[in-house]
mmCIF file of C-alpha atoms in Angstrom:
data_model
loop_
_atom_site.group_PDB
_atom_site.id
_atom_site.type_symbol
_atom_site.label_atom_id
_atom_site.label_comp_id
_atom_site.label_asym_id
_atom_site.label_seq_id
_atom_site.Cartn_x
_atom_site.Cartn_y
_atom_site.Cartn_z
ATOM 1 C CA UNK A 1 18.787 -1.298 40.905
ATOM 2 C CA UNK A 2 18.697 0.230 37.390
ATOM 3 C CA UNK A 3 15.224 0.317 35.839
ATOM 4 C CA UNK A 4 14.402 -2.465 33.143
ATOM 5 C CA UNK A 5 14.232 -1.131 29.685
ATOM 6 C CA UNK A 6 11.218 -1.048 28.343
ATOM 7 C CA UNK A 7 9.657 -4.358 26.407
ATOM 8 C CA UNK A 8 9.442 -3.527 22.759
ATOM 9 C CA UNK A 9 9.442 -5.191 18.953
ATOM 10 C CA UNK A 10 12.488 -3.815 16.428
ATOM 11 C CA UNK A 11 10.500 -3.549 13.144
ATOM 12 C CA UNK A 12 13.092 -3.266 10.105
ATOM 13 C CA UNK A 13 12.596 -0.797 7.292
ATOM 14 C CA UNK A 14 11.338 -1.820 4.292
ATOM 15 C CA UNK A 15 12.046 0.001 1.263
ATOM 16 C CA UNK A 16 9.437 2.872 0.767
ATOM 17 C CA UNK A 17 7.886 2.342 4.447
ATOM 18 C CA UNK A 18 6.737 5.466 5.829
ATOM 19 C CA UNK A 19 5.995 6.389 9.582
ATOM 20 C CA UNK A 20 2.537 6.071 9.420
ATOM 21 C CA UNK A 21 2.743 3.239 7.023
ATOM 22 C CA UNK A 22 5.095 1.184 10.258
ATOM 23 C CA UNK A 23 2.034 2.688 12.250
ATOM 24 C CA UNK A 24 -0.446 0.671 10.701
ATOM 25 C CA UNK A 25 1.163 -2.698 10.802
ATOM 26 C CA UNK A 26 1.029 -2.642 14.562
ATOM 27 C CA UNK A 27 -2.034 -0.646 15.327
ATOM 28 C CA UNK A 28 -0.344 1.908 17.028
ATOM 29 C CA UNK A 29 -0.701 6.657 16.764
ATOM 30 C CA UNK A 30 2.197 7.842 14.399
ATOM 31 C CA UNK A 31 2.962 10.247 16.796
ATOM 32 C CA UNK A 32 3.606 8.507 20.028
ATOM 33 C CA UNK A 33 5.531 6.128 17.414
ATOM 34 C CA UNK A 34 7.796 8.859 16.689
ATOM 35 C CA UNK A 35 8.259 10.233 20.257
ATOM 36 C CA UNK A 36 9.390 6.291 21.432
ATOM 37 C CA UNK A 37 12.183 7.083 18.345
ATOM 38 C CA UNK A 38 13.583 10.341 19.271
ATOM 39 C CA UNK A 39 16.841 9.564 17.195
ATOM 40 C CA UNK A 40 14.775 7.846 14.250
ATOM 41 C CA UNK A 41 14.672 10.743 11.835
ATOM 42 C CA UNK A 42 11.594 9.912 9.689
ATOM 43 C CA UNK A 43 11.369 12.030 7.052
ATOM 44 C CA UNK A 44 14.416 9.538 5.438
ATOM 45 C CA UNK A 45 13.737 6.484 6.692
ATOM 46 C CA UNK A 46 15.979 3.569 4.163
ATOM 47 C CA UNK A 47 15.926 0.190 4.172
ATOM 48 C CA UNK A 48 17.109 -1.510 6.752
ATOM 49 C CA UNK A 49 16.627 1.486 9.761
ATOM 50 C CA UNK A 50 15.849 -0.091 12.938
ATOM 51 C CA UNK A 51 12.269 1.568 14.577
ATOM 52 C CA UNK A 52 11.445 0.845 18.219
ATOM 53 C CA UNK A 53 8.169 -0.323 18.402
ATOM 54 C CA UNK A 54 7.406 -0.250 22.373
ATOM 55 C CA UNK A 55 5.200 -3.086 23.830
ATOM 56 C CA UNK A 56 3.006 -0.766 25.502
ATOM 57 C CA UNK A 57 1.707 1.168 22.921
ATOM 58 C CA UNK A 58 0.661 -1.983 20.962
ATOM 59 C CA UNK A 59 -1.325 -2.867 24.277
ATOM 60 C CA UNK A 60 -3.268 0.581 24.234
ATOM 61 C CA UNK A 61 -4.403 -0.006 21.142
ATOM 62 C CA UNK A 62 -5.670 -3.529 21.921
ATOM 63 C CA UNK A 63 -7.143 -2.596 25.063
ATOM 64 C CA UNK A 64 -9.016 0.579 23.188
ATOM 65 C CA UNK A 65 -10.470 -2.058 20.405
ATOM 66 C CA UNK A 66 -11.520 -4.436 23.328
ATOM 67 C CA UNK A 67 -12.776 -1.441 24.649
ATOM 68 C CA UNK A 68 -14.734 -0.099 21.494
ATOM 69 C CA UNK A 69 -15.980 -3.593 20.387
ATOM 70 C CA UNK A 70 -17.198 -5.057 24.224
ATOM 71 C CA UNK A 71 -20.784 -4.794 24.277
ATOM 72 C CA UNK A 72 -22.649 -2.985 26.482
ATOM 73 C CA UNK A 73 -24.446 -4.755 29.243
#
């Protein structure tokens, strides 16, 4: 069987969004956004680009702040 595509959000382009701005909404490194958009070329993003945001990425960063903020017992 042919592998299942990874889970992911599609985050629209605003006008004057930047890659690390797109970053920031969902918590996730610039760079590993940029390598899960190999055809995204971000130095001129527009309005209206599609960006792959993958589900998995957004999980490493809320299992690093769980991580961060869990207290130690």
């Amino acid at each position: 069987p042919a592998p299942k595509p990874e889970p992911k959000k599609t985050h629209s382009v605003a006008a004057g969004e930047s890659l690390d701005r797109i970053a920031r909404i969902y918590g996730v490194d610039a760079n590993a956004l940029r390598a899960a958009n190999p055809n995204v070329n971000f130095n001129s993003l527009k309005a209206g680009d599609k960006v792959s945001v993958p589900l998995n990425l957004m999980l490493d960063c809320i299992n690093t702040a769980a991580a961060v903020s869990s207290p130690s017992i």
